[in-house]
Structure formats: structure tokens, C-alpha cells
Coordinates of C-alpha atoms in Angstrom, one line a residue:
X1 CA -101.9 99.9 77.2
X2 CA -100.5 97.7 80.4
X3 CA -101.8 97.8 83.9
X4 CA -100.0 95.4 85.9
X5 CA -101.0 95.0 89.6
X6 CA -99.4 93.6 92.6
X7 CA -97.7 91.2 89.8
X8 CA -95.9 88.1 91.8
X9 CA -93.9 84.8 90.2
X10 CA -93.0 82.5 92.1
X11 CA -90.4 79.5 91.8
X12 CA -89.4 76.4 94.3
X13 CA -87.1 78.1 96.8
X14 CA -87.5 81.9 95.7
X15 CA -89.6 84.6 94.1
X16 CA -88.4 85.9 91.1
X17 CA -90.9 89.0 90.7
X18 CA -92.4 90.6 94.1
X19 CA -95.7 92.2 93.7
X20 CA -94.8 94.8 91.0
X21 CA -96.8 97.6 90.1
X22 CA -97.0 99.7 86.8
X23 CA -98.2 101.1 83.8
X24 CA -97.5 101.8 80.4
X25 CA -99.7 104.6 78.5
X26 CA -100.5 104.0 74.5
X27 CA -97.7 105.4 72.3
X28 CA -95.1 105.5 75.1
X29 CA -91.7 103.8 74.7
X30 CA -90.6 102.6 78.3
X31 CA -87.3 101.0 79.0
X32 CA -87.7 98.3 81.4
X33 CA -84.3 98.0 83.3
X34 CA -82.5 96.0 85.7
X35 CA -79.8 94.2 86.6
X36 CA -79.4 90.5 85.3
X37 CA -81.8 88.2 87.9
X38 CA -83.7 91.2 88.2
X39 CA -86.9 89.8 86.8
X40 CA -87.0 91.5 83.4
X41 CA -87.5 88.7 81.1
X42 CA -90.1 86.5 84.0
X43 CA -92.3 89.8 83.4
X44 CA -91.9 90.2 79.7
X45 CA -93.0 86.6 79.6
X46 CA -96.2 86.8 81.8
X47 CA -97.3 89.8 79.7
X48 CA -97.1 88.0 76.9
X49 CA -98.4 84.8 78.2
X50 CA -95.9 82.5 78.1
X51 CA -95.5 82.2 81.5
X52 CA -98.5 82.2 84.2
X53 CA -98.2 84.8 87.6
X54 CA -98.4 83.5 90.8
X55 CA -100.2 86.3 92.4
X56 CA -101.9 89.7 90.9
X57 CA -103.3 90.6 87.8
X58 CA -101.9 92.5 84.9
X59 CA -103.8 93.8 81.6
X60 CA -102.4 94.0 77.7
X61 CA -105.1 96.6 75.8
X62 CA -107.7 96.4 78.3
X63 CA -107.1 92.3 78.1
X64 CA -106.5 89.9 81.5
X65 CA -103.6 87.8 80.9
X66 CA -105.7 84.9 82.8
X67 CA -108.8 85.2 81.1
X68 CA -107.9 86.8 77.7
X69 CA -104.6 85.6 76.9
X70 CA -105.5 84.9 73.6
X71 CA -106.8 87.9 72.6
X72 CA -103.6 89.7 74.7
X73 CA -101.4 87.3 72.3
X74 CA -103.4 88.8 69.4
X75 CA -102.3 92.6 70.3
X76 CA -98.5 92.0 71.4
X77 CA -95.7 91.7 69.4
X78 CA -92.7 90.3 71.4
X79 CA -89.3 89.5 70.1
X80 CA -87.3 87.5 73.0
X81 CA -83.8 87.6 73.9
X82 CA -82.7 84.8 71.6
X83 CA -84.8 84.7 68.8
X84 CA -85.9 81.7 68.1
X85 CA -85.9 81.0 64.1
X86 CA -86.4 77.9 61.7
X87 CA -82.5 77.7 60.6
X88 CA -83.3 75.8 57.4
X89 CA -86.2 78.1 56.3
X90 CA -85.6 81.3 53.6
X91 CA -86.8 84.5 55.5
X92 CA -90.1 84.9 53.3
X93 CA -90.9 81.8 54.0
X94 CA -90.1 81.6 57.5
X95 CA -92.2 85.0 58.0
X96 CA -95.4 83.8 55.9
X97 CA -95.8 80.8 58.1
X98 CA -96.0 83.0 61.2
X99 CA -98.3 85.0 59.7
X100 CA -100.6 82.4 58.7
X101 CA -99.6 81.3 62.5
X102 CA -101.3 83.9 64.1
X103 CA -104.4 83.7 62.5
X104 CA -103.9 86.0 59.0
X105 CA -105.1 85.0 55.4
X106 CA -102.6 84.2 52.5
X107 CA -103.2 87.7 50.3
X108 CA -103.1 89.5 54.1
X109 CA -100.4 87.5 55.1
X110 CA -98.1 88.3 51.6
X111 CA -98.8 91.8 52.3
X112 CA -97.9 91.6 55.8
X113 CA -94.5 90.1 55.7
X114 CA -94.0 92.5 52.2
X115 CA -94.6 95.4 55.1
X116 CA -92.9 94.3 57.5
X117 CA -89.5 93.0 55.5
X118 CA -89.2 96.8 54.3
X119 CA -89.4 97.9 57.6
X120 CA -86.8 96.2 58.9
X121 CA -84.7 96.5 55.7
X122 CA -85.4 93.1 54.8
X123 CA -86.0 92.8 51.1
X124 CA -82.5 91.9 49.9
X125 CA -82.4 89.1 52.3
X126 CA -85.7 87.5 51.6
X127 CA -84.4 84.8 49.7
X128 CA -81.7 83.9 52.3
X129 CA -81.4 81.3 54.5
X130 CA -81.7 82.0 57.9
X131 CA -78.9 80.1 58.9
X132 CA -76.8 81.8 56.7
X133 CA -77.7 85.3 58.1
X134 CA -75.5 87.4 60.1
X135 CA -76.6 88.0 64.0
X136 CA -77.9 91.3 63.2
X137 CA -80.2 90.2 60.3
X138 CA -81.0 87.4 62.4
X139 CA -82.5 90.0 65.0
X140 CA -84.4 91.7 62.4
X141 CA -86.4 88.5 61.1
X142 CA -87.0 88.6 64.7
X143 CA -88.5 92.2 64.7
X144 CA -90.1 91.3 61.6
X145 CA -92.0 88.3 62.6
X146 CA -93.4 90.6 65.6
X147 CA -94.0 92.9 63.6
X148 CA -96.1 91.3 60.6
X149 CA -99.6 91.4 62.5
X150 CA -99.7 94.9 63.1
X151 CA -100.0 94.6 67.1
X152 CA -100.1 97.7 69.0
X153 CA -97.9 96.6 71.9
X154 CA -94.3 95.8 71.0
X155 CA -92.4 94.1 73.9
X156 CA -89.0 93.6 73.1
X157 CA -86.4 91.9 75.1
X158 CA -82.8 93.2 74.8
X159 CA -83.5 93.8 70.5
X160 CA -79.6 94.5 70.5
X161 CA -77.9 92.1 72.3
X162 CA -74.6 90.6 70.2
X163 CA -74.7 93.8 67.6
X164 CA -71.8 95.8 66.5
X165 CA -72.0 99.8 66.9
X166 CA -72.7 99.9 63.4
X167 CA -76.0 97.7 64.0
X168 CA -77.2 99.0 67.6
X169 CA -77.5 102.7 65.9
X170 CA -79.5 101.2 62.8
X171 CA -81.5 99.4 65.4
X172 CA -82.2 102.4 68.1
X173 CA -83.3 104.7 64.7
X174 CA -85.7 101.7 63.7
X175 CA -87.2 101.8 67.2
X176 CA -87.8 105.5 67.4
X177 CA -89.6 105.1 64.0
X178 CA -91.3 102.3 65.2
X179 CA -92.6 104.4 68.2
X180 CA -94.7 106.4 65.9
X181 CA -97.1 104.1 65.4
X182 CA -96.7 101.2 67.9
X183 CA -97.0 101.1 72.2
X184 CA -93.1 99.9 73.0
X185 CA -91.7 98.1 76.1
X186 CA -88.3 97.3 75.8
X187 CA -85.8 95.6 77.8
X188 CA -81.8 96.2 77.5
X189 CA -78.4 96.7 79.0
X190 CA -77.7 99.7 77.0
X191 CA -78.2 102.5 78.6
X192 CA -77.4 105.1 76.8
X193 CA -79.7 104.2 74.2
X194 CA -82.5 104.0 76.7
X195 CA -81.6 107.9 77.2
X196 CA -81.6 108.8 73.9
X197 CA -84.8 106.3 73.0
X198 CA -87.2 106.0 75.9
X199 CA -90.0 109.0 76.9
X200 CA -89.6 106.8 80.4
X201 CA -88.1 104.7 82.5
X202 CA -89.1 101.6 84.8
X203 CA -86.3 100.0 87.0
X204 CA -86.9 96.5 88.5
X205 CA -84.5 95.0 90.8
X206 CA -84.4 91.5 92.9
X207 CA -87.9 91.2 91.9
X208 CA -89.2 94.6 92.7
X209 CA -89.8 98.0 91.3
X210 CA -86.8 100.9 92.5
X211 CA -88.3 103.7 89.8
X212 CA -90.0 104.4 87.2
X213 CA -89.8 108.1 85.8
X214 CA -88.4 110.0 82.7
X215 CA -84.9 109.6 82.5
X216 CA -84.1 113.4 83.5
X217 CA -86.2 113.0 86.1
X218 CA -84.3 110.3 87.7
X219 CA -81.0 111.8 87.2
X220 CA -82.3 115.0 88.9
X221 CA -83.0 112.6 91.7
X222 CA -79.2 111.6 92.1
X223 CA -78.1 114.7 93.9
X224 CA -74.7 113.0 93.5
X225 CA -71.7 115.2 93.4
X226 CA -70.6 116.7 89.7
X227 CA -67.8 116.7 87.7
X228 CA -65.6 119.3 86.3
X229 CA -62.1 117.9 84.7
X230 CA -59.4 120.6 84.1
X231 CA -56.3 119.8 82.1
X232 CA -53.7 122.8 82.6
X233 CA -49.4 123.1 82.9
X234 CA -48.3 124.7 86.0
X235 CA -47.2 124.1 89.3
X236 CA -49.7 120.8 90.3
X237 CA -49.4 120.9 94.5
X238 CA -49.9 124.7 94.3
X239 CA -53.2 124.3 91.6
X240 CA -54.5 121.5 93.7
X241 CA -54.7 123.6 96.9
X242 CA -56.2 127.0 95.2
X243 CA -58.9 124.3 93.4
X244 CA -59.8 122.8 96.8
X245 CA -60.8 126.2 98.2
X246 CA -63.4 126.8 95.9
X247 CA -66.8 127.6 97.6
X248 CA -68.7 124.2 96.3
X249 CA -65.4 122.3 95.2
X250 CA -65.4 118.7 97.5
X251 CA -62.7 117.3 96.7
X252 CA -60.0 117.6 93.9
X253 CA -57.8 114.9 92.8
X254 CA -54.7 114.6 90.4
X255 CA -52.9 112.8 87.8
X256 CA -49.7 113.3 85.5
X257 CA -50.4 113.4 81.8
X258 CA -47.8 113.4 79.5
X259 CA -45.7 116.5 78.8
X260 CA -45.8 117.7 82.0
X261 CA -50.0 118.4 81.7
X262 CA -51.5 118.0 85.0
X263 CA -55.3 116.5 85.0
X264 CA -57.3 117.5 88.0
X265 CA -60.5 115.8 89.2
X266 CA -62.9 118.1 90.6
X267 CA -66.1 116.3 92.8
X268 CA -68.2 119.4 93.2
X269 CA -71.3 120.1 95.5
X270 CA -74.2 119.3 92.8
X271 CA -76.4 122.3 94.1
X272 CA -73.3 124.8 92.9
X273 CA -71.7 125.7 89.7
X274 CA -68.4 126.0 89.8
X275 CA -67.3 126.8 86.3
X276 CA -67.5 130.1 86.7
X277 CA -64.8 130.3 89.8
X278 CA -62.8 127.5 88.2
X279 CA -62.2 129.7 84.7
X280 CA -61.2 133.3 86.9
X281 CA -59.0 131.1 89.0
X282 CA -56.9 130.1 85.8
X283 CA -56.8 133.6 84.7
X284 CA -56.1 135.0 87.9
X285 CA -53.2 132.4 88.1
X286 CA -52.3 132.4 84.4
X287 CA -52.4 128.6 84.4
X288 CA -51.8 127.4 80.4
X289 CA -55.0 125.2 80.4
X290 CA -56.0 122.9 77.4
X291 CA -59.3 121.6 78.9
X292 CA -61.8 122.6 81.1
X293 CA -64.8 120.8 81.2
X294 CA -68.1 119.1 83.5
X295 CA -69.3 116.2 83.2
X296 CA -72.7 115.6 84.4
X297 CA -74.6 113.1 85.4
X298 CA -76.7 110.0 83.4
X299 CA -79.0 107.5 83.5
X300 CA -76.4 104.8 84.4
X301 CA -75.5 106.6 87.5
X302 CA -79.1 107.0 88.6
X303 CA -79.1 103.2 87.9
X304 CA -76.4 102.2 89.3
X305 CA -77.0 104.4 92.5
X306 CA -80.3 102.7 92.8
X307 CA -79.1 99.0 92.2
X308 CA -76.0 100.0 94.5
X309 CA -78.5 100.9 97.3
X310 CA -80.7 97.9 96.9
X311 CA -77.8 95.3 97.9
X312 CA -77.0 97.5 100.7
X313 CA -80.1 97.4 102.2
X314 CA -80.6 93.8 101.4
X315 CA -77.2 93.1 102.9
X316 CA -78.6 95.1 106.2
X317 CA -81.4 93.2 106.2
X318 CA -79.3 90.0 106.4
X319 CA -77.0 91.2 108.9
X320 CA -80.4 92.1 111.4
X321 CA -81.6 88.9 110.7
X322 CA -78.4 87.3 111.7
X323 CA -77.8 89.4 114.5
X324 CA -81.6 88.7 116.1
X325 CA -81.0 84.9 115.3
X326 CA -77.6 85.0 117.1
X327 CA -79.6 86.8 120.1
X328 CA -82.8 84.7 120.5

């Protein structure tokens, strides 16, 4: 459904997006993650034509943004960051002229924003006026109004930004549904509903790609330490030192809870599972536990781990530069 290709923007003074690569097959749902200045929205915006690359070439449903940006425009529904609405317009209204907009009749375009209203739970509001809507209807005339021509790309950029809980769950079940019958590219901070949403993952920082891969896949990748907490009532120097002697066990930290409960903080070696040796240890010792439990690892430590190692190597890279300027 996208093919992008050595994909390069360029502004005065610096390049915001550095010769990225990827795809994205028909019926997937990709996140598309990064940090902000990453270059997220730059490439939402060339694949949908609003902006024009510098270098490379990227295709929307076998379309060239250069050559067929119209017909790419025809097969992409994109809802930006801040939606931008008619504030004075009711919703129906507001939805049938961007229908007729792109191109549909007046019976298809009635039937169109009749679909797409009940899709995004719209109907009681069609009256309204958009100023008058709350942020999180405001995000669904959005959704709507990329929804009404049927395309089979969605590209949405960050769909939940300013939502409550409340709205963010609504929205992330309205997405999977979505994903059914739509292609879905979607940009946000929320990680934890790109684990729960996405089949896979693309991460894009300072302008270049770091991964792209299923979200297990990634976190396999980490091979950071785990994490086993264990709340227990006993004699906390003399836990502490049995804990740290566990074959995997890295390092064990403490803190007093109240009541006299100890919390330990276990890092553990993340090819070894300690549970097992942790759970005889407080029945050998007859420690009075209340919980034991691992925690293990997600998709924002493999993103933060990657971002993390991306400013240190571009810090490095500084520092050489520096150091060879200082020498020559």
C-alpha cells in the first residue's frame, strides 16, 4: 500500500527526514513513532501530498506522489494533528461539503457522510455546531471527514492527542474496527495503545529510520535486565543480601513501605528466570510476603532504549568532530 524509498526533506539550514526507507502492506496498522522533531508529521505530509520531498520517491496504492498526487489524494484519508474545521458550520454540513470536495455526487455524498457519522458515533451531533463541540467530537468530525470517501489508506496523525481516558479507549476500539476494512498508518505518543493496536511498528528518529518490527519483536530485541518486585516483613539488610546471591539476580535495591513492609527491587539477568529461586528463598526463610511479582519489559523501553542510543551516538559524533577540528 506505501513503498517509500530513500525519502529525503530538506529545509534551509537542516534536513528534517534522511533518506528513509519502508513499507506498509494492505490491511496492516503500523504505528509510526518518534520522538517530537523526529520527522513524523514532514512524512505524513509528503505521503499525502501536502508537502513535496527533496530527494527519493515514495508510492500511495501503486501511485507516485510526484506524478500521481492526485490520484494518491484520491486513495488517502488523512486526519492531521490539529484538525482543521469550519467553526461556524453544523457537522452535516461541514462533512457534505467535503464530500462534494473531493470529487463525490450529492445522493453519494448524503450517503457517505450518513456512513461515516455512524461510524464515528456521530449522529446525535449532526446538527451541532462545530464550535460548540467538545475536543473529542471535534477529533471525530475529523475521522469522519477522512473517512467519508471510502479511501483505502488512512494516515492519521496523533488521532488522540487532548482526549480524556474515557475518549482515547473509545478511540483505540474505533481504530481496531477500522482496521478491518481500511490500510492504517498512524502516528502518536501513546504507546501503550500502539501495543495493544498496531500488527507493527516503524520508529523514525532525527530524520531517520531506528526500527521497524512487531512490537514483541522489538522488545525481544531489548535484552535489558527484568524486573521482579517483592514486598515482604522481615529483617531488610539480611533479605537484601540472601536476594543478591541469586544465580541471575544483578542487583537488588530497597525501600521502606509503611508498616514496617520492606519493597525490594530486583534487576535480573534477562536470559534467567528467577521467580522460581525468589519464591523457595521466602519459604526457606519464612519471610511474611504480600507481593511478589515481575515486570517485564514494553514497547516504551524498546523506544526509549532506541531514542536513548541515537543522542548518544549523535553526541559521539560531535565530540569526534570537535576533537579532529581542535587537531587539524
Amino acid at each position: 500500500m506505501i513503498q517509500v524509498q530513500n525519502l529525503t526533506k530538506k529545509y534551509a539550514g537542516r534536513t528534517a527526514v534522511d533518506s528513509i526507507s519502508f513499507e506498509v502492506g494492505k490491511g496492516e496498522i503500523v504505528g509510526f513513532l518518534g520522538p517530537n522533531g523526529a520527522g513524523k508529521s514532514t512524512t505524513l505530509r509528503m505521503l499525502t501530498c501536502f508537502l513535496s520531498a527533496t530527494e527519493g520517491t515514495a508510492s500511495v496504492a501503486g501511485f507516485d506522489i510526484y506524478d500521481d498526487s492526485i490520484e494518491v489524494r484520491k486513495h488517502v484519508g488523512y486526519m492531521p494533528e490539529n484538525v482543521p474545521l469550519y467553526p461556524d458550520m453544523r457537522v452535516i454540513e461541514y462533512l457534505q461539503f467535503r464530500a462534494r470536495l473531493k470529487g463525490m455526487r450529492a445522493r453519494e455524498a448524503k450517503r457517505a457522510v450518513e456512513e461515516a457519522m455512524d461510524i464515528c458515533s456521530l449522529a446525535e451531533r449532526k446538527f451541532s455546531i462545530i464550535a460548540t463541540l467538545s475536543k473529542g467530537y471535534k477529533q471525530r468530525v475529523g475521522l469522519a471527514d477522512a473517512l467519508v470517501n471510502k479511501p483505502e489508506l488512512l494516515i492519521l496523525d496523533e488521532p488522540t492527542n487532548g482526549l480524556d481516558p474515557n475518549q482515547i479507549r473509545q478511540s483505540r476500539e474505533l481504530i481496531k474496527h477500522l482496521g478491518e476494512r481500511h490500510t492504517i498508518l498512524i502516528s502518536t505518543h501513546i504507546l501503550s495503545e500502539v501495543e495493544m493496536t498496531c500488527g507493527r511498528v516503524v520508529i523514525i528518529d532525527r530524520g531517520k529510520i531506528k526500527a521497524s518490527d512487531t512490537p514483541q519483536n522489538l522488545i525481544r530485541r531489548l535484552r535489558r535486565p527484568g524486573e521482579i518486585i517483592l514486598e515482604m516483613k522481615d529483617d531488610a539488610e539480611s533479605a537484601e543480601k540472601k536476594l543478591v546471591k541469586l544465580d541471575g539476580v544483578e542487583n537488588v535495591t530497597s525501600s521502606q513501605a509503611y508498616g514496617g513492609w520492606s519493597v525490594f527491587n530486583l534487576k535480573t539477568d534477562p536470559s534467567i528466570d528467577v521467580r522460581e529461586d525468589v519464591f523457595s528463598l521466602v519459604q526457606s526463610s519464612g519471610w511474611k510476603i504480600r507481593e511478589l511479582a515481575s515486570r517485564a519489559a514494553s514497547l516504551e523501553d524498546a523506544f526509549v532504549d532506541l531514542v536513548r542510543n541515537s543522542e548518544e551516538q549523535a553526541k559521539s559524533n560531535v565530540e569526534e568532530k570537535e576533537t579532529e577540528e581542535i587537531t587539524s
